[in-house]
């Protein structure tokens, strides 16, 4: 099955032809020096995108979930305290993983649609005088609700409490699409994957460890072999791998970081902001609301759109797939049936976004949601014409 239409799911994202080709390459001996010529630039490209000088990057044949596991098992012991907040399906799944590893998780419950409650974190951290909490988890962009949280605020909470716990951040649906400042925010472990902002097929867990996180690996007792970063680190020194690497994906990652850096990170972030703003203008014109509770929380990579009570939002997704051959995201967990999601990250343009908005309108109109055809498209068009249009008129 093959569709000409772009996907509007928040990962895997649309792949530029040039990256598909880069990931599709003839067999190469990963023990030859040629492999180092792929690995080294991929590692240094990722470092620049994470805005880190000092962190060590690890690239596992895995996905974001494997990145979570890498973070936990390399730095913690069974019974260690972990502080986490649940405000969507992805924060929930990382908490579940902690529990399965025998970690002692303190969960701060927050409404789905709200952001990470950094003030509550500060209370827990201040109260933890014996420093039983070893790691603080943060989901930078909750893909289930379209909410971006403030990671600098989590760092502030740790510092205000003078707490030494490591800060571990899930940036799977933010990194390479929205600003991420590993060093400035004092992030100890950052996790992402290849199939979202990096515009590649699924298959790589991309993980960064600060010096403090690397230090914690020596005392960490949770079992790990495949995900042991010490084995990776030892082999990377010689441009090698502890096992067979996903060479094509790594070659894709090398090129992906080159493309992103050539576009300029600020331009990449501005593009995502602009595309997202057009989609938000459409949602407003439809008379619908986002799941994200306030503007400061709006994600530039995914919008979760609430539908009226009594309407099953997932019907929009199945109908759009069947009739228009286009993919949107369903609601997950607590917001299943209440929201549908438009993913708008990775390889996307204003014009592509307009096609997604138009398709969503047709699907909603078909299902009797009382959406006026063209209303959202027009609002987004006005937004995308934007400042440039005003300048062109002024110059004419
Ligand atoms: C997609 C996603 C994950 C899971 O990643 P997989 O690559 O599917 O394992 C984790 N966290 C967030 C925020 C995500 O968007």
Tab-separated table of C-alpha atoms and ligand atoms in Angstrom:
chain	number	residue	atom	x	y	z
A	1	UNK	CA	0.000	0.000	0.000
A	2	UNK	CA	1.341	3.355	-0.936
A	3	UNK	CA	-0.251	6.775	-0.586
A	4	UNK	CA	0.767	9.946	-2.380
A	5	UNK	CA	-0.473	11.970	0.558
A	6	UNK	CA	1.774	13.171	3.347
A	7	UNK	CA	1.046	11.732	6.800
A	8	UNK	CA	-0.197	13.957	9.607
A	9	UNK	CA	0.664	11.664	12.480
A	10	UNK	CA	3.193	12.801	15.084
A	11	UNK	CA	5.664	10.157	14.066
A	12	UNK	CA	6.796	8.409	12.064
A	13	UNK	CA	6.979	11.574	9.984
A	14	UNK	CA	7.283	12.229	6.266
A	15	UNK	CA	10.674	11.359	4.848
A	16	UNK	CA	12.407	13.630	2.362
A	17	UNK	CA	13.505	11.624	-0.683
A	18	UNK	CA	17.134	12.520	-0.030
A	19	UNK	CA	17.000	10.937	3.441
A	20	UNK	CA	15.251	7.814	2.208
A	21	UNK	CA	18.048	7.375	-0.289
A	22	UNK	CA	20.722	8.005	2.323
A	23	UNK	CA	19.243	5.287	4.540
A	24	UNK	CA	19.147	2.818	1.658
A	25	UNK	CA	22.729	1.845	0.975
A	26	UNK	CA	24.781	-1.168	-0.055
A	27	UNK	CA	26.250	-3.396	2.631
A	28	UNK	CA	29.260	-1.887	4.271
A	29	UNK	CA	31.710	-3.563	6.651
A	30	UNK	CA	31.038	-1.894	9.979
A	31	UNK	CA	34.511	-2.894	11.154
A	32	UNK	CA	36.151	-0.945	8.358
A	33	UNK	CA	37.260	2.696	8.695
A	34	UNK	CA	34.417	3.651	6.344
A	35	UNK	CA	31.950	3.119	9.175
A	36	UNK	CA	33.659	5.693	11.355
A	37	UNK	CA	33.143	8.195	8.551
A	38	UNK	CA	29.399	7.740	9.029
A	39	UNK	CA	29.300	7.351	12.814
A	40	UNK	CA	31.471	10.299	13.841
A	41	UNK	CA	29.628	13.028	11.909
A	42	UNK	CA	26.277	11.540	13.010
A	43	UNK	CA	27.377	11.807	16.657
A	44	UNK	CA	28.677	15.350	16.297
A	45	UNK	CA	25.597	16.436	14.335
A	46	UNK	CA	23.315	15.194	17.116
A	47	UNK	CA	25.419	17.070	19.682
A	48	UNK	CA	24.865	20.341	17.861
A	49	UNK	CA	21.135	19.781	17.614
A	50	UNK	CA	20.958	19.074	21.355
A	51	UNK	CA	23.063	22.188	22.029
A	52	UNK	CA	25.575	20.324	24.141
A	53	UNK	CA	29.355	20.551	24.280
A	54	UNK	CA	30.030	17.896	26.870
A	55	UNK	CA	27.400	15.180	26.606
A	56	UNK	CA	28.199	11.774	25.137
A	57	UNK	CA	25.833	10.618	22.401
A	58	UNK	CA	24.750	6.989	21.959
A	59	UNK	CA	22.905	5.606	18.955
A	60	UNK	CA	21.170	2.283	19.565
A	61	UNK	CA	19.367	0.151	16.994
A	62	UNK	CA	16.059	0.680	18.791
A	63	UNK	CA	13.353	3.329	19.200
A	64	UNK	CA	12.540	6.059	21.725
A	65	UNK	CA	11.265	3.440	24.156
A	66	UNK	CA	14.682	1.791	24.123
A	67	UNK	CA	16.110	5.240	24.835
A	68	UNK	CA	14.000	5.455	28.010
A	69	UNK	CA	15.320	2.058	29.059
A	70	UNK	CA	18.897	3.111	28.318
A	71	UNK	CA	18.459	6.142	30.585
A	72	UNK	CA	17.071	4.155	33.519
A	73	UNK	CA	19.132	0.973	33.442
A	74	UNK	CA	22.506	2.668	33.015
A	75	UNK	CA	22.178	5.031	35.954
A	76	UNK	CA	19.867	3.555	38.598
A	77	UNK	CA	19.493	0.722	41.085
A	78	UNK	CA	16.346	-1.221	41.999
A	79	UNK	CA	14.454	0.668	44.691
A	80	UNK	CA	15.891	4.064	43.750
A	81	UNK	CA	13.484	6.965	43.988
A	82	UNK	CA	12.229	8.541	40.773
A	83	UNK	CA	10.061	11.638	40.565
A	84	UNK	CA	7.738	11.811	37.577
A	85	UNK	CA	4.532	13.499	36.483
A	86	UNK	CA	1.727	11.918	34.492
A	87	UNK	CA	0.008	14.271	32.059
A	88	UNK	CA	-0.356	12.128	28.953
A	89	UNK	CA	0.238	8.701	27.458
A	90	UNK	CA	3.986	9.075	26.969
A	91	UNK	CA	4.765	10.307	30.456
A	92	UNK	CA	2.542	7.442	31.641
A	93	UNK	CA	4.479	4.827	29.683
A	94	UNK	CA	7.852	5.952	31.045
A	95	UNK	CA	6.444	5.724	34.583
A	96	UNK	CA	5.190	2.225	33.820
A	97	UNK	CA	8.663	1.261	32.608
A	98	UNK	CA	10.228	2.569	35.833
A	99	UNK	CA	7.875	0.396	37.866
A	100	UNK	CA	8.660	-2.697	35.816
A	101	UNK	CA	12.324	-2.086	36.598
A	102	UNK	CA	11.599	-2.027	40.328
A	103	UNK	CA	12.140	1.698	40.737
A	104	UNK	CA	10.256	3.565	43.417
A	105	UNK	CA	8.311	6.183	41.460
A	106	UNK	CA	6.589	9.128	43.069
A	107	UNK	CA	3.966	10.178	40.559
A	108	UNK	CA	2.582	13.690	40.423
A	109	UNK	CA	-0.786	13.482	38.679
A	110	UNK	CA	-1.635	16.434	36.467
A	111	UNK	CA	-4.614	16.970	34.153
A	112	UNK	CA	-4.094	15.783	30.570
A	113	UNK	CA	-3.708	19.033	28.676
A	114	UNK	CA	-1.664	20.699	31.404
A	115	UNK	CA	2.117	20.931	31.448
A	116	UNK	CA	4.670	19.466	33.804
A	117	UNK	CA	3.953	20.876	37.294
A	118	UNK	CA	7.446	22.161	38.138
A	119	UNK	CA	6.238	23.818	41.365
A	120	UNK	CA	4.993	20.459	42.649
A	121	UNK	CA	8.357	18.938	41.728
A	122	UNK	CA	10.053	21.577	43.857
A	123	UNK	CA	7.861	20.632	46.845
A	124	UNK	CA	8.734	16.936	46.515
A	125	UNK	CA	12.421	17.667	46.019
A	126	UNK	CA	12.587	20.062	48.970
A	127	UNK	CA	10.876	17.473	51.184
A	128	UNK	CA	13.335	14.756	50.109
A	129	UNK	CA	16.048	15.694	52.611
A	130	UNK	CA	17.765	12.291	52.366
A	131	UNK	CA	18.015	12.499	48.600
A	132	UNK	CA	16.230	9.238	47.965
A	133	UNK	CA	15.097	10.595	44.609
A	134	UNK	CA	17.869	9.789	42.146
A	135	UNK	CA	16.181	10.826	38.928
A	136	UNK	CA	13.601	13.373	37.879
A	137	UNK	CA	11.721	12.611	34.661
A	138	UNK	CA	10.293	15.168	32.283
A	139	UNK	CA	8.426	14.688	29.027
A	140	UNK	CA	9.342	17.788	27.053
A	141	UNK	CA	6.570	17.426	24.494
A	142	UNK	CA	3.593	15.245	25.490
A	143	UNK	CA	2.657	13.855	22.102
A	144	UNK	CA	-0.716	12.618	23.357
A	145	UNK	CA	-1.991	16.066	24.336
A	146	UNK	CA	0.087	18.471	22.232
A	147	UNK	CA	1.654	20.089	25.269
A	148	UNK	CA	5.177	21.412	25.539
A	149	UNK	CA	6.557	21.732	29.048
A	150	UNK	CA	9.183	24.070	30.416
A	151	UNK	CA	12.371	22.088	31.060
A	152	UNK	CA	14.267	25.149	32.345
A	153	UNK	CA	11.629	25.349	35.085
A	154	UNK	CA	12.377	21.755	36.130
A	155	UNK	CA	16.079	22.592	36.364
A	156	UNK	CA	15.139	25.623	38.484
A	157	UNK	CA	13.065	23.417	40.798
A	158	UNK	CA	16.038	21.064	41.269
A	159	UNK	CA	18.386	23.956	41.951
A	160	UNK	CA	15.967	25.728	44.301
A	161	UNK	CA	15.717	22.514	46.336
A	162	UNK	CA	19.510	22.056	46.085
A	163	UNK	CA	18.757	18.518	44.995
A	164	UNK	CA	21.378	16.366	43.223
A	165	UNK	CA	18.974	14.096	41.291
A	166	UNK	CA	19.616	13.606	37.595
A	167	UNK	CA	17.269	15.317	35.150
A	168	UNK	CA	16.126	12.903	32.413
A	169	UNK	CA	14.162	14.350	29.527
A	170	UNK	CA	12.057	12.623	26.900
A	171	UNK	CA	12.502	14.813	23.839
A	172	UNK	CA	11.284	12.234	21.332
A	173	UNK	CA	8.726	14.548	19.700
A	174	UNK	CA	10.513	17.851	20.336
A	175	UNK	CA	14.199	17.409	19.548
A	176	UNK	CA	15.161	18.646	16.060
A	177	UNK	CA	11.798	20.423	15.731
A	178	UNK	CA	11.611	22.670	18.798
A	179	UNK	CA	14.400	24.322	20.742
A	180	UNK	CA	16.242	21.973	23.098
A	181	UNK	CA	19.137	23.215	25.224
A	182	UNK	CA	20.771	20.276	26.933
A	183	UNK	CA	23.635	22.172	28.584
A	184	UNK	CA	21.790	25.382	29.417
A	185	UNK	CA	18.912	23.478	31.044
A	186	UNK	CA	21.253	21.148	32.902
A	187	UNK	CA	19.746	18.030	31.335
A	188	UNK	CA	21.583	14.847	32.376
A	189	UNK	CA	19.975	12.473	29.916
A	190	UNK	CA	18.103	13.366	26.737
A	191	UNK	CA	16.201	10.748	24.740
A	192	UNK	CA	14.869	10.819	21.213
A	193	UNK	CA	14.373	8.593	18.176
A	194	UNK	CA	15.033	8.686	14.448
A	195	UNK	CA	11.430	8.759	13.157
A	196	UNK	CA	10.177	12.142	14.327
A	197	UNK	CA	12.130	15.382	14.019
A	198	UNK	CA	14.985	13.607	12.247
A	199	UNK	CA	12.622	12.527	9.417
A	200	UNK	CA	14.006	8.982	9.149
A	201	UNK	CA	12.487	5.532	9.443
A	202	UNK	CA	12.039	4.211	12.980
A	203	UNK	CA	15.031	2.225	14.201
A	204	UNK	CA	17.400	4.408	16.188
A	205	UNK	CA	17.264	5.389	19.837
A	206	UNK	CA	19.270	8.593	20.184
A	207	UNK	CA	20.454	9.189	23.724
A	208	UNK	CA	22.733	11.785	25.311
A	209	UNK	CA	24.443	11.424	28.704
A	210	UNK	CA	25.969	14.317	30.656
A	211	UNK	CA	29.215	13.798	32.569
A	212	UNK	CA	27.156	13.309	35.724
A	213	UNK	CA	25.030	10.630	34.057
A	214	UNK	CA	28.194	8.900	32.809
A	215	UNK	CA	29.532	8.895	36.357
A	216	UNK	CA	26.327	7.258	37.583
A	217	UNK	CA	26.856	4.299	35.229
A	218	UNK	CA	29.593	2.866	37.485
A	219	UNK	CA	27.294	2.399	40.494
A	220	UNK	CA	24.140	1.516	38.533
A	221	UNK	CA	22.961	-2.020	39.287
A	222	UNK	CA	19.984	-2.476	37.000
A	223	UNK	CA	20.699	-5.224	34.458
A	224	UNK	CA	21.590	-4.149	30.938
A	225	UNK	CA	23.645	-5.617	28.131
A	226	UNK	CA	22.280	-4.494	24.769
A	227	UNK	CA	21.715	-0.982	26.129
A	228	UNK	CA	24.951	-0.673	28.120
A	229	UNK	CA	26.392	2.727	27.248
A	230	UNK	CA	29.831	1.723	28.564
A	231	UNK	CA	30.162	-0.898	25.809
A	232	UNK	CA	29.088	1.707	23.274
A	233	UNK	CA	31.523	4.307	24.624
A	234	UNK	CA	34.463	1.867	24.511
A	235	UNK	CA	33.765	0.986	20.897
A	236	UNK	CA	33.045	4.530	19.720
A	237	UNK	CA	36.614	5.510	20.603
A	238	UNK	CA	37.760	3.489	17.592
A	239	UNK	CA	34.820	4.374	15.390
A	240	UNK	CA	33.220	0.978	16.029
A	241	UNK	CA	30.205	-0.680	17.617
A	242	UNK	CA	29.688	-3.456	20.184
A	243	UNK	CA	27.410	-5.274	17.730
A	244	UNK	CA	26.067	-4.838	14.209
A	245	UNK	CA	24.933	-1.251	13.725
A	246	UNK	CA	22.015	-0.070	11.595
A	247	UNK	CA	24.433	1.441	9.092
A	248	UNK	CA	21.844	2.804	6.670
A	249	UNK	CA	19.936	4.576	9.417
A	250	UNK	CA	23.145	6.041	10.791
A	251	UNK	CA	24.023	7.288	7.322
A	252	UNK	CA	20.551	8.823	7.196
A	253	UNK	CA	21.108	10.437	10.586
A	254	UNK	CA	24.395	11.914	9.438
A	255	UNK	CA	22.652	13.546	6.490
A	256	UNK	CA	19.591	14.532	8.522
A	257	UNK	CA	21.720	16.501	10.982
A	258	UNK	CA	23.542	18.111	8.055
A	259	UNK	CA	20.239	19.181	6.484
A	260	UNK	CA	18.863	20.554	9.749
A	261	UNK	CA	22.043	22.467	10.525
A	262	UNK	CA	22.226	23.823	6.972
A	263	UNK	CA	18.642	25.089	7.243
A	264	UNK	CA	19.695	26.601	10.565
A	265	UNK	CA	18.170	25.437	13.839
A	266	UNK	CA	16.428	28.768	14.410
A	267	UNK	CA	14.877	28.494	10.958
A	268	UNK	CA	13.804	24.901	11.623
A	269	UNK	CA	12.109	25.974	14.855
A	270	UNK	CA	10.509	29.021	13.189
A	271	UNK	CA	9.168	26.801	10.390
A	272	UNK	CA	7.574	24.468	12.906
A	273	UNK	CA	6.147	27.430	14.827
A	274	UNK	CA	4.697	28.930	11.649
A	275	UNK	CA	3.142	25.697	10.389
A	276	UNK	CA	1.706	24.982	13.841
A	277	UNK	CA	0.293	28.496	14.126
A	278	UNK	CA	-1.544	28.087	10.814
A	279	UNK	CA	-3.055	24.833	12.037
A	280	UNK	CA	-4.069	26.484	15.292
A	281	UNK	CA	-5.719	29.294	13.298
A	282	UNK	CA	-7.714	26.625	11.441
A	283	UNK	CA	-8.781	24.941	14.688
A	284	UNK	CA	-10.005	28.289	15.973
A	285	UNK	CA	-11.938	28.943	12.757
A	286	UNK	CA	-13.616	25.541	13.163
A	287	UNK	CA	-14.794	26.632	16.597
A	288	UNK	CA	-12.886	23.756	18.215
A	289	UNK	CA	-10.435	23.804	21.102
A	290	UNK	CA	-7.032	22.332	21.669
A	291	UNK	CA	-6.417	19.845	24.448
A	292	UNK	CA	-3.501	22.048	25.584
A	293	UNK	CA	-4.896	24.281	28.296
A	294	UNK	CA	-3.102	27.525	27.508
A	295	UNK	CA	-1.114	29.204	24.792
A	296	UNK	CA	2.240	28.894	26.552
A	297	UNK	CA	1.785	25.100	26.409
A	298	UNK	CA	1.024	24.838	22.689
A	299	UNK	CA	3.239	22.320	20.952
A	300	UNK	CA	4.737	23.228	17.609
A	301	UNK	CA	4.934	19.569	16.573
A	302	UNK	CA	1.475	18.150	17.308
A	303	UNK	CA	-1.991	19.542	17.945
A	304	UNK	CA	-4.571	17.493	19.862
A	305	UNK	CA	-7.987	18.844	18.944
A	306	UNK	CA	-11.011	18.335	21.156
A	307	UNK	CA	-14.309	17.425	19.512
A	308	UNK	CA	-17.758	18.119	21.004
A	309	UNK	CA	-19.026	15.843	23.810
A	310	UNK	CA	-20.794	12.762	22.527
A	311	UNK	CA	-18.791	12.710	19.299
A	312	UNK	CA	-16.117	10.046	18.881
A	313	UNK	CA	-13.030	11.911	17.667
A	314	UNK	CA	-11.455	8.674	16.451
A	315	UNK	CA	-14.174	8.477	13.758
A	316	UNK	CA	-12.511	11.443	12.057
A	317	UNK	CA	-9.260	9.507	11.853
A	318	UNK	CA	-10.766	6.277	10.526
A	319	UNK	CA	-13.042	8.097	8.080
A	320	UNK	CA	-10.231	10.307	6.743
A	321	UNK	CA	-8.053	7.230	6.242
A	322	UNK	CA	-10.785	5.307	4.442
A	323	UNK	CA	-12.213	8.034	2.244
A	324	UNK	CA	-9.295	10.408	1.683
A	325	UNK	CA	-6.325	8.122	2.241
A	326	UNK	CA	-4.785	10.457	4.779
A	327	UNK	CA	-3.448	9.713	8.267
A	328	UNK	CA	-4.219	11.703	11.407
A	329	UNK	CA	-3.566	10.563	14.975
A	330	UNK	CA	-6.192	9.155	17.321
A	331	UNK	CA	-6.534	10.161	20.960
A	332	UNK	CA	-4.631	7.931	23.397
A	333	UNK	CA	-5.393	6.850	26.955
A	334	UNK	CA	-7.513	9.300	28.961
A	335	UNK	CA	-8.283	11.398	25.885
A	336	UNK	CA	-9.121	8.478	23.552
A	337	UNK	CA	-12.231	9.403	21.557
A	338	UNK	CA	-12.101	12.961	22.881
A	339	UNK	CA	-9.363	14.324	20.648
A	340	UNK	CA	-7.845	13.683	17.278
A	341	UNK	CA	-4.311	14.769	16.527
A	342	UNK	CA	-2.636	16.518	13.658
A	343	UNK	CA	1.082	15.843	13.640
A	344	UNK	CA	3.025	18.721	12.094
A	345	UNK	CA	6.686	17.967	12.539
A	346	UNK	CA	9.575	17.000	10.378
A	347	UNK	CA	9.551	17.421	6.621
A	348	UNK	CA	6.564	19.707	6.149
A	349	UNK	CA	5.718	22.942	4.344
A	350	UNK	CA	2.908	25.474	4.640
A	351	UNK	CA	1.378	24.062	1.468
A	352	UNK	CA	1.437	20.499	2.791
A	353	UNK	CA	-0.174	21.710	6.014
A	354	UNK	CA	-3.005	23.296	3.992
A	355	UNK	CA	-3.743	19.921	2.400
A	356	UNK	CA	-4.020	18.309	5.819
A	357	UNK	CA	-6.327	21.039	7.082
A	358	UNK	CA	-8.502	20.674	3.967
A	359	UNK	CA	-8.724	16.894	4.416
A	360	UNK	CA	-9.622	17.222	8.104
A	361	UNK	CA	-12.387	19.668	7.117
A	362	UNK	CA	-13.843	17.264	4.570
A	363	UNK	CA	-13.818	14.412	7.080
A	364	UNK	CA	-15.448	16.490	9.807
A	365	UNK	CA	-18.083	17.855	7.401
A	366	UNK	CA	-18.868	14.300	6.205
A	367	UNK	CA	-19.413	13.224	9.788
A	368	UNK	CA	-21.841	16.081	10.449
A	369	UNK	CA	-19.639	18.174	12.694
A	370	UNK	CA	-21.007	21.373	11.173
A	371	UNK	CA	-17.655	22.546	9.859
A	372	UNK	CA	-17.865	25.098	7.069
A	373	UNK	CA	-15.677	23.898	4.201
A	374	UNK	CA	-12.781	26.253	3.631
A	375	UNK	CA	-13.056	27.999	6.989
A	376	UNK	CA	-9.939	26.474	8.506
A	377	UNK	CA	-8.074	26.507	5.208
A	378	UNK	CA	-8.796	30.240	4.796
A	379	UNK	CA	-7.650	31.036	8.340
A	380	UNK	CA	-4.411	29.142	7.768
A	381	UNK	CA	-3.930	30.739	4.347
A	382	UNK	CA	-4.245	34.174	5.920
A	383	UNK	CA	-1.701	33.165	8.515
A	384	UNK	CA	0.751	31.737	5.991
A	385	UNK	CA	0.409	34.788	3.712
A	386	UNK	CA	1.238	36.737	6.842
A	387	UNK	CA	3.845	39.404	7.142
A	388	UNK	CA	5.289	38.730	3.690
A	389	UNK	CA	1.949	39.468	2.051
A	390	UNK	CA	1.742	42.804	3.883
A	391	UNK	CA	5.256	43.642	2.715
A	392	UNK	CA	4.492	42.731	-0.889
A	393	UNK	CA	1.389	44.971	-0.845
A	394	UNK	CA	3.359	47.827	0.700
A	395	UNK	CA	6.095	47.532	-1.944
A	396	UNK	CA	3.643	47.387	-4.872
B	1	LIG	C1	6.985	8.606	19.935
B	1	LIG	C2	7.282	8.912	21.356
B	1	LIG	C3	7.882	7.981	22.220
B	1	LIG	C4	8.080	6.537	21.867
B	1	LIG	O1	8.992	6.357	20.951
B	1	LIG	P1	9.056	5.001	20.096
B	1	LIG	O2	10.075	5.413	19.107
B	1	LIG	O3	7.706	4.756	19.531
B	1	LIG	O4	9.528	3.942	20.986
B	1	LIG	C5	8.223	8.389	23.476
B	1	LIG	N1	7.959	9.632	23.907
B	1	LIG	C6	7.357	10.536	23.139
B	1	LIG	C7	7.096	11.890	23.693
B	1	LIG	C8	6.987	10.207	21.842
B	1	LIG	O5	6.379	11.114	21.066
